[in-house]
XYZ file of C-alpha atoms in Angstrom:
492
model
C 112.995 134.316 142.651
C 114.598 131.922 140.285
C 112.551 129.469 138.496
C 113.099 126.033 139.897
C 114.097 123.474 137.185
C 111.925 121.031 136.229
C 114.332 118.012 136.497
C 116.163 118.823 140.171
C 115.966 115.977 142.197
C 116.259 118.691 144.878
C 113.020 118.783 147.464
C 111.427 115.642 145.967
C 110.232 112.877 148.110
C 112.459 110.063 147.953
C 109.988 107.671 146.339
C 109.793 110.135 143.249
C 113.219 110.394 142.918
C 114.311 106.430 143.094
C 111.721 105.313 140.744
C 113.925 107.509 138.298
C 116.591 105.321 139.184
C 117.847 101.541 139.165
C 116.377 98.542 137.196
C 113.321 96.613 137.682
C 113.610 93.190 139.179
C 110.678 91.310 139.917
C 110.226 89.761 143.551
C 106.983 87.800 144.491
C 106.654 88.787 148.424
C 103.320 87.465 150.134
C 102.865 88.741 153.844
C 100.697 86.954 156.224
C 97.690 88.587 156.407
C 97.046 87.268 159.634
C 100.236 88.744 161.708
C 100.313 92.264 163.255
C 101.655 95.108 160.920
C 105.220 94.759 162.946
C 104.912 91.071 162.242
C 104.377 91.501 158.753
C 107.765 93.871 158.845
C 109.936 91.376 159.927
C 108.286 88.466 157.722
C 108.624 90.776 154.654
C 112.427 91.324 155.531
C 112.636 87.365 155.572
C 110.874 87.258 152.040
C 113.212 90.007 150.677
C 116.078 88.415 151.347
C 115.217 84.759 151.099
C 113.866 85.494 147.315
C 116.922 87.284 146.790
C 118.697 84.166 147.851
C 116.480 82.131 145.779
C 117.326 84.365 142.530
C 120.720 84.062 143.229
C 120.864 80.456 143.154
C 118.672 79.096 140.711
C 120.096 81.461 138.106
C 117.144 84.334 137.001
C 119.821 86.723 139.088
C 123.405 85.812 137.296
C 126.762 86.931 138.438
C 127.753 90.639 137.997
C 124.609 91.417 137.550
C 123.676 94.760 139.254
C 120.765 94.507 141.729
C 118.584 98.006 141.732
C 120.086 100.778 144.831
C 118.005 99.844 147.728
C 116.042 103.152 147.723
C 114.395 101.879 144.097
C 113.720 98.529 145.573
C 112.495 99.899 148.677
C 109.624 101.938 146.796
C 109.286 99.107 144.328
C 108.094 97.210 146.871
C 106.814 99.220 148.928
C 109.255 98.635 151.892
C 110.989 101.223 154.426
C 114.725 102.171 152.833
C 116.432 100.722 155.959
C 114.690 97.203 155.386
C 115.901 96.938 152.131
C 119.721 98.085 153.033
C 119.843 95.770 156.187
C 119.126 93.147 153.571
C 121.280 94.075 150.435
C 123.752 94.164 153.540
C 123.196 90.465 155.230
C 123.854 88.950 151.360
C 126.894 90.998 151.408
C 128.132 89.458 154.547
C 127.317 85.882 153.122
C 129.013 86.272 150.195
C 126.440 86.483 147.257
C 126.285 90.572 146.810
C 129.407 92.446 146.624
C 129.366 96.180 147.149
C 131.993 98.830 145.943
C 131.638 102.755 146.151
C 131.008 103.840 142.554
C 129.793 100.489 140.776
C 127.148 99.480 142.904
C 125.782 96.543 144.220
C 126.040 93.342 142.119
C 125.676 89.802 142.256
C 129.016 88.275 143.821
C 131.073 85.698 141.119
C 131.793 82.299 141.391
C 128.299 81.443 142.232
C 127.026 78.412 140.006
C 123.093 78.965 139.924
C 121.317 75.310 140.358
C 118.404 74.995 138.057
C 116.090 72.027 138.418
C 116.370 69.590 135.434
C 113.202 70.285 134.342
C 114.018 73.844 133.206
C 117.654 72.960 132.038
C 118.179 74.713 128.734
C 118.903 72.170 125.928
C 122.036 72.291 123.953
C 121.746 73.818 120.769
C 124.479 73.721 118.251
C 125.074 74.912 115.092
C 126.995 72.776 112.431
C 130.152 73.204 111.861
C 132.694 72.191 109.654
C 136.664 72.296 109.429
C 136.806 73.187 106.024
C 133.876 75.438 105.739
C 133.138 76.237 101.463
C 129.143 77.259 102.611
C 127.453 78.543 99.977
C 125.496 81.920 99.799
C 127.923 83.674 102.702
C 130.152 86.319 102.310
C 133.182 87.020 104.328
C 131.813 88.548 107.689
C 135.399 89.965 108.326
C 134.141 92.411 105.314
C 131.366 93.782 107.039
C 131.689 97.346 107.200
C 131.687 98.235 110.851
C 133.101 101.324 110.995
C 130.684 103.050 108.121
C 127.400 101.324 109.500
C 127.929 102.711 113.030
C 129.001 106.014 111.383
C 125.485 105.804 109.321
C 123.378 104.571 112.495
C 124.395 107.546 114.405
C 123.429 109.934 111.491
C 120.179 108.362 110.408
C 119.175 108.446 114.028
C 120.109 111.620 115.096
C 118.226 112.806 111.835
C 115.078 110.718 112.211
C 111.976 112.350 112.940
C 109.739 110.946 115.808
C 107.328 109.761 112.958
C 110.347 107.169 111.805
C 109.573 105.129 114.839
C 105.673 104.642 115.061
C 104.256 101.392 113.101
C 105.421 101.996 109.054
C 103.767 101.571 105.673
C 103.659 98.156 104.027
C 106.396 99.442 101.474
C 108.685 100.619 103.983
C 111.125 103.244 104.797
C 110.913 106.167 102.336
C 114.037 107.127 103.065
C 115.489 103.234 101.697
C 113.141 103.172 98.419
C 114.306 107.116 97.482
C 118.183 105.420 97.796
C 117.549 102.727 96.447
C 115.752 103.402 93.589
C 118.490 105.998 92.680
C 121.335 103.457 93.139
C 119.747 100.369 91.404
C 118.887 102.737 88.232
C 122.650 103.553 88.407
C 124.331 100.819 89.379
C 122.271 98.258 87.639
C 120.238 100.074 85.202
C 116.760 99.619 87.126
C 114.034 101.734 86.175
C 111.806 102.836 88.594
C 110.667 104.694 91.481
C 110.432 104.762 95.268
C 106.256 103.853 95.148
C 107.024 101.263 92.605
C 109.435 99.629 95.962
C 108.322 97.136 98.509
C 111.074 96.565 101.208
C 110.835 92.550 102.161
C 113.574 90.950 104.569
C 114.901 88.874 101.491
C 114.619 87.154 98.386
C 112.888 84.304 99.943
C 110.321 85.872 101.675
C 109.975 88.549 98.298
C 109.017 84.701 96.488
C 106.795 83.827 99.456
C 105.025 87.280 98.891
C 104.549 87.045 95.064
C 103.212 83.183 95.139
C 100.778 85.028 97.137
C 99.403 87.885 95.252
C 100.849 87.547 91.881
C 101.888 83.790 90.589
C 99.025 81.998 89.152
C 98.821 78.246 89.421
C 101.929 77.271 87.538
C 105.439 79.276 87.946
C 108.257 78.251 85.505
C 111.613 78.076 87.450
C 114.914 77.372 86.275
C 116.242 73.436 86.266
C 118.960 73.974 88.484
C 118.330 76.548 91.372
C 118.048 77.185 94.731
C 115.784 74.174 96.798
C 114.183 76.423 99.275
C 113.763 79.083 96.424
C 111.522 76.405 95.158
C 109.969 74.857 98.395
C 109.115 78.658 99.183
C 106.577 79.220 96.208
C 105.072 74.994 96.966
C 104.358 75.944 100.156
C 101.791 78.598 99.120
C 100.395 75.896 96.330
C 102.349 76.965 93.510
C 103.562 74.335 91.042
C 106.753 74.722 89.575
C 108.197 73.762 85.914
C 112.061 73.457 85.031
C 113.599 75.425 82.170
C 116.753 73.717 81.062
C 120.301 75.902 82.300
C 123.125 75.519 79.153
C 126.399 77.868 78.585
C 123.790 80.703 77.353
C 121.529 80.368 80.581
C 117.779 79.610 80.240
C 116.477 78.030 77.683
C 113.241 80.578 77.675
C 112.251 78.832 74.258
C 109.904 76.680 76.194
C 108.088 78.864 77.531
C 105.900 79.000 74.706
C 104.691 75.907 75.481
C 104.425 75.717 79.052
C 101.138 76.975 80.324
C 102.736 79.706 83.025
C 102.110 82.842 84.131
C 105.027 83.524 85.467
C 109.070 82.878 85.221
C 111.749 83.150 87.908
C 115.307 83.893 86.216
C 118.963 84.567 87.709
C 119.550 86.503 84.410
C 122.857 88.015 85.665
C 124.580 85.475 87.024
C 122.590 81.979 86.886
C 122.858 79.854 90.411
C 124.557 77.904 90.313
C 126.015 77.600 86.833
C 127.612 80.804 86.809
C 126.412 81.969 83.650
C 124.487 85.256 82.044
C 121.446 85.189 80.480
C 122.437 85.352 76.685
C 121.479 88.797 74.849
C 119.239 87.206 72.352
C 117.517 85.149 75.145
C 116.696 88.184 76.968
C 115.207 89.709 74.245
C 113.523 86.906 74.003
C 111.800 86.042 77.144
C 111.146 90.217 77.197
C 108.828 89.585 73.952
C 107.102 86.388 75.471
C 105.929 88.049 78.630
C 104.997 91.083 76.323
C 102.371 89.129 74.264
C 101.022 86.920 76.847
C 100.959 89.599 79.511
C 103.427 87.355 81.605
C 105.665 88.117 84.713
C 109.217 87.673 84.959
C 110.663 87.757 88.327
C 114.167 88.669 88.144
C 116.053 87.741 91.308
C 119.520 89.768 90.783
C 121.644 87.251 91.777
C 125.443 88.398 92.306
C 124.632 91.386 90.442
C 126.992 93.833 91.823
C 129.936 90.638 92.643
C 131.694 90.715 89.202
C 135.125 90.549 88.146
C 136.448 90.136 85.028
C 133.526 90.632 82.498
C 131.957 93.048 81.065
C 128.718 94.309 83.711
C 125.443 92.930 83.146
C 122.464 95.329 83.526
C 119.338 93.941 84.879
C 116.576 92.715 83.084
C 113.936 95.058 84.137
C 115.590 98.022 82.362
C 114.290 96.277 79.236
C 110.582 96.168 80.655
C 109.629 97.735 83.770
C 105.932 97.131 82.772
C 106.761 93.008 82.309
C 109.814 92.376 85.177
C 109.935 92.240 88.700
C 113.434 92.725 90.218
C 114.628 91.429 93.656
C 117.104 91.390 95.591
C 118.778 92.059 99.172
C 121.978 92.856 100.639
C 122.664 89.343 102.147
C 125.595 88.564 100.150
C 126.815 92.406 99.955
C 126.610 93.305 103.443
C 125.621 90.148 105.449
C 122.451 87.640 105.796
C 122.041 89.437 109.423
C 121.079 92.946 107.838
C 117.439 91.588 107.142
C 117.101 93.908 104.118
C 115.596 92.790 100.690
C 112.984 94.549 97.917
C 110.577 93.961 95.107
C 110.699 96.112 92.385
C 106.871 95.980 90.713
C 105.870 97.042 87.845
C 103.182 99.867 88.930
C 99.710 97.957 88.108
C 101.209 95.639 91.237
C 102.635 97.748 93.602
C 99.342 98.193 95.718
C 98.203 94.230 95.684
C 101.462 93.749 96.829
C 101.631 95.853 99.821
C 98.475 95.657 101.069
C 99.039 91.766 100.868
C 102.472 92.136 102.698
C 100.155 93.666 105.750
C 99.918 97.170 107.635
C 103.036 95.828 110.553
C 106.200 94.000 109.051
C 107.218 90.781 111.235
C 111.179 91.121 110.871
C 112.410 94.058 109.178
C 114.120 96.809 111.268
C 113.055 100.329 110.106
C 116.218 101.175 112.013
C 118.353 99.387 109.491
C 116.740 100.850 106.871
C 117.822 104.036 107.129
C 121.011 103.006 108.142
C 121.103 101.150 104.767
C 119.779 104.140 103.060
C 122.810 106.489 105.025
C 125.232 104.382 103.661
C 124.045 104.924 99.699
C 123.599 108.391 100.353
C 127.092 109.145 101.813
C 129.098 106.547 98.946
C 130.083 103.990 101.842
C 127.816 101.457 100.342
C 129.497 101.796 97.223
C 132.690 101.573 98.497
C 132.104 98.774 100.483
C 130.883 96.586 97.171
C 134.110 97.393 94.898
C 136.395 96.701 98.276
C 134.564 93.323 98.399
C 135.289 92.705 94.563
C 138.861 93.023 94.845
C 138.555 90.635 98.255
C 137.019 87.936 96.343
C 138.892 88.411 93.379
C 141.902 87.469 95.159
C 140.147 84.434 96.961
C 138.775 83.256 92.811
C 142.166 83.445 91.739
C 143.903 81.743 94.460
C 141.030 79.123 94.099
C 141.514 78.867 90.483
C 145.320 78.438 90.414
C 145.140 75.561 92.856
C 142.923 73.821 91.766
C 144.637 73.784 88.069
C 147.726 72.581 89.696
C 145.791 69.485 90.238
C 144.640 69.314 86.919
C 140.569 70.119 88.189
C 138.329 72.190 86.190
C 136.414 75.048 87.230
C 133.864 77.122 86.196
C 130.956 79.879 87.151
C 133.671 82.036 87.870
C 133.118 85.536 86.381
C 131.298 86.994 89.261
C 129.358 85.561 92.777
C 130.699 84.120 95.843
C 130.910 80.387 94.289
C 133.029 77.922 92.055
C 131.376 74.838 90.064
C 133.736 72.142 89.761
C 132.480 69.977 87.500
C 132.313 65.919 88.495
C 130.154 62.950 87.425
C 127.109 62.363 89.543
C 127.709 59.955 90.874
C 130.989 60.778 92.382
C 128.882 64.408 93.458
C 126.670 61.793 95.787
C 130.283 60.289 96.883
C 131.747 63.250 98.184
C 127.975 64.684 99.467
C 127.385 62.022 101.300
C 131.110 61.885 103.105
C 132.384 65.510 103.395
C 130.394 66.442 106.566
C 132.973 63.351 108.310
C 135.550 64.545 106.210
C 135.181 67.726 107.715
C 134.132 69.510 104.605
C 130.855 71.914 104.030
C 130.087 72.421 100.275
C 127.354 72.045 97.993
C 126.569 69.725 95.156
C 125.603 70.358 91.730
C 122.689 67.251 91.037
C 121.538 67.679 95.039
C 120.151 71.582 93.394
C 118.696 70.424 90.302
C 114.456 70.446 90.150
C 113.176 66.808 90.554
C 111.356 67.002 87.286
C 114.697 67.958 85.348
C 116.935 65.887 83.524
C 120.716 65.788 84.698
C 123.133 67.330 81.833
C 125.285 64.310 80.230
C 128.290 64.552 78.715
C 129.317 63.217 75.217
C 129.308 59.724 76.239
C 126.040 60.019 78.285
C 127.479 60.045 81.823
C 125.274 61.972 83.849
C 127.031 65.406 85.177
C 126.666 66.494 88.374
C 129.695 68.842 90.524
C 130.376 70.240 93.524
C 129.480 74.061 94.645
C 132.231 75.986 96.877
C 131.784 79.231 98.399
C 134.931 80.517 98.358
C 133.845 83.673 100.582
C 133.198 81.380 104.299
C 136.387 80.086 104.859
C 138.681 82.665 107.606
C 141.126 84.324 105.891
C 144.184 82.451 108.301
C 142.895 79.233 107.151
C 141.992 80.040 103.148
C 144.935 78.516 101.725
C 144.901 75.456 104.234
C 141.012 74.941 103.691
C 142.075 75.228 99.806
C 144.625 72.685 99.757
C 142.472 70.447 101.665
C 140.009 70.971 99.294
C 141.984 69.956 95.674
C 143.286 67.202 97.987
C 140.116 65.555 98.330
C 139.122 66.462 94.956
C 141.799 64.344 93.484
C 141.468 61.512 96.141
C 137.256 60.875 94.514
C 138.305 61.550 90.918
């Protein structure tokens, strides 16, 4: 006799076999205790399909939606098949089910669900802007598509059950073996896959560190980032400005300062645009050296360069003294929740442990879909593809705005243009561009409240504006660019 198969549907009760099937969809039926058990029958008939009409119409049961077959929601809830159908059947004849061999039974359209006021969802909107130079974005037409779903279909089909049970602190292994391979070759990291702790970005790397690591006092660069900076207060952290000229931090005060600790955007300072001068490196390197300080290098626009030479990253010169971060917000997009630390060993375990046993946010899925990507070149290909993108978008930006005779600088490599402008025309065009239809940042409004403004050589205070040239769509980039030298000239 042949063996019958596990799975056949064939011989099993009816109740066994539609609880395999159909979707769940809650409906609160209370009988009458009171009536006889063929009262109850017809009373539970009127519940079905009054709290079917009920769904329907106040919304929890949308349009197109697909109801479960009747033989699920008859041993759901426990009623006879035939009760169920007779039902599914009378909301067919009314007009809010529609039923077609092959799709199933679904919620009829043109119904407008009526919810009461009270649980009216409010209107949320996100700004928006007509002329849309938003800093820190890149172009989300450039997001790879085509290579991450190629990569999410290999890393999953490759992933061991193990992948998906709760992780380690440092997460995927799979990510920090990639990574640690590509950062030591694309950016001259040294280090290992236990020396990596996988965060969900910079931000919440600094929000980790001011709690584990940063003493008291954290020196910070004089132009920056705000939230960079709000990120480490919040945890009780004070903060002290470096000055920011055309060789990058002036780490010659650190001597002095009383920190612990420095936060640097060595490659590619933000928002200036500059690198971290050779001699200053060295420099800062020997300081944390003696005094057995940490530098936290956040990679800034490390891989975005374009015509210069590349910068390696700090660490290389002292894995024992440097931190690196980092995160693919600007290479891939700021919805791939993907960022790391990389520690110096004596830290790695403080670190973790302090980062806790189950990450909030991160997907373990898109690690390994990140890690795919390095492993198979697409990742790589996707960053010098992007180069030669925003290369063209510089230039273009560039060229215009010379037409009109405006300056621009912090252009070698990032996702951003300074354009240089008295303060106090900065606060001008700040506070008018969002009715002007513009989105752009300034140069004063990112500048540490205990730092000076740079002057010029008559003392003016200088302040500028700060354009992402990535955000705009590419069929309005040379309209949104022409808008934007025209205004220029208009608050000159």
């Amino acid at each position: 006799m042949a063996e019958k198969k596990v799975n056949s549907t064939e011989g099993d009760p009816w109740e066994r076999v539609a609880a395999r099937l159909g979707t769940d969809l809650f409906l609160d039926l209370q009988p009458d205790p009171s009536t006889t058990a063929r009262g109850r029958g017809a009373m539970r008939r009127r519940a079905l399909a009054d709290a079917l009409r009920d769904a329907i119409s106040d919304g929890r049961l949308p349009p197109g939606t697909m109801v479960p077959p009747y033989r699920s929601l008859a041993a759901d809830l426990g009623l006879a098949r035939g009760t169920v159908a007779a039902v599914y059947a009378e909301l067919v004849a009314e007009g809010r089910l529609t039923a077609r061999q092959g799709s199933g039974t679904r919620v009829a359209g043109g119904i407008h669900p009526q919810q009461p006021a009270s649980l009216a969802p409010p209107t949320v909107t996100l700004p928006t802007a007509d002329h849309d130079f938003a800093l820190g974005q890149p172009n989300p037409s450039l997001f790879p598509r085509s290579a991450w779903a190629a990569s999410t279909r290999r890393a999953l089909n490759g992933a061991s059950d193990s992948v998906f049970a709760s992780s380690a602190p440092n997460g995927s292994e799979a990510l920090r073996t990639e990574l640690a391979a590509y950062l030591a070759r694309a950016r001259g990291v040294r280090t290992s896959p236990d020396c990596i702790v996988l965060t969900t970005s910079v931000s919440g790397s600094l929000d980790l560190l001011s709690r584990t690591v940063f003493g008291r006092k954290v020196a910070v660069e004089s132009h920056g980032l705000p939230f960079h900076r709000e990120v480490i207060a919040r945890r009780g952290v004070a903060t002290s400005p470096l000055p920011v000229d055309a060789r990058g931090a002036d780490v010659s005060r650190l001597a002095d300062s009383g920190v612990d600790a420095v936060v640097l955007t060595p490659s590619h300072q933000y928002p200036f645009g500059v690198a971290l001068a050779p001699d200053r490196r060295a420099e800062v390197v020997k300081w944390a050296t003696r005094t057995d300080a940490v530098i936290v290098e956040d990679d800034y626009d490390g891989e975005l360069r374009y015509d210069r030479d590349p910068v390696g990253a700090l660490q290389g010169l002292a894995p024992d003294s440097v931190i690196q971060t980092g995160s693919v917000s600007k290479s891939l997009s700021p919805a791939v929740r993907i960022g790391w630390l990389v520690l110096p060993p004596r830290l790695v375990s403080s670190v973790m442990w302090a980062k806790g046993v189950r990450e909030p946010d991160a997907s373990i899925v898109d690690q390994l879909v990140l890690a795919d990507m390095i492993a198979a070149g697409t990742y790589d290909t996707h960053i010098r593809r992007s180069r030669q993108f925003y290369r063209a978008r510089r230039d273009h930006l560039i060229a215009r705005l010379a037409a009109d005779g405006i300056e621009v600088s912090g252009i070698a490599a990032g996702l951003h243009a300074v354009i240089p402008l008295p303060v106090d025309v900065e606060h001008r065009l700040l506070r008018d561009c969002h009715a002007r239809g513009f989105a752009f940042g300034g140069l004063d409004a990112m500048r540490h409240p205990d730092a000076d403004p740079p002057v010029d050589e008559n003392g003016v205070a200088q302040g500028g504006l700060v354009v992402g040239f990535a955000s705009p769509a590419n069929s309005t980039f040379v309209r949104d660019v022409d808008a934007l030298a025209t205004l220029i000239t208009e608050y000159r």
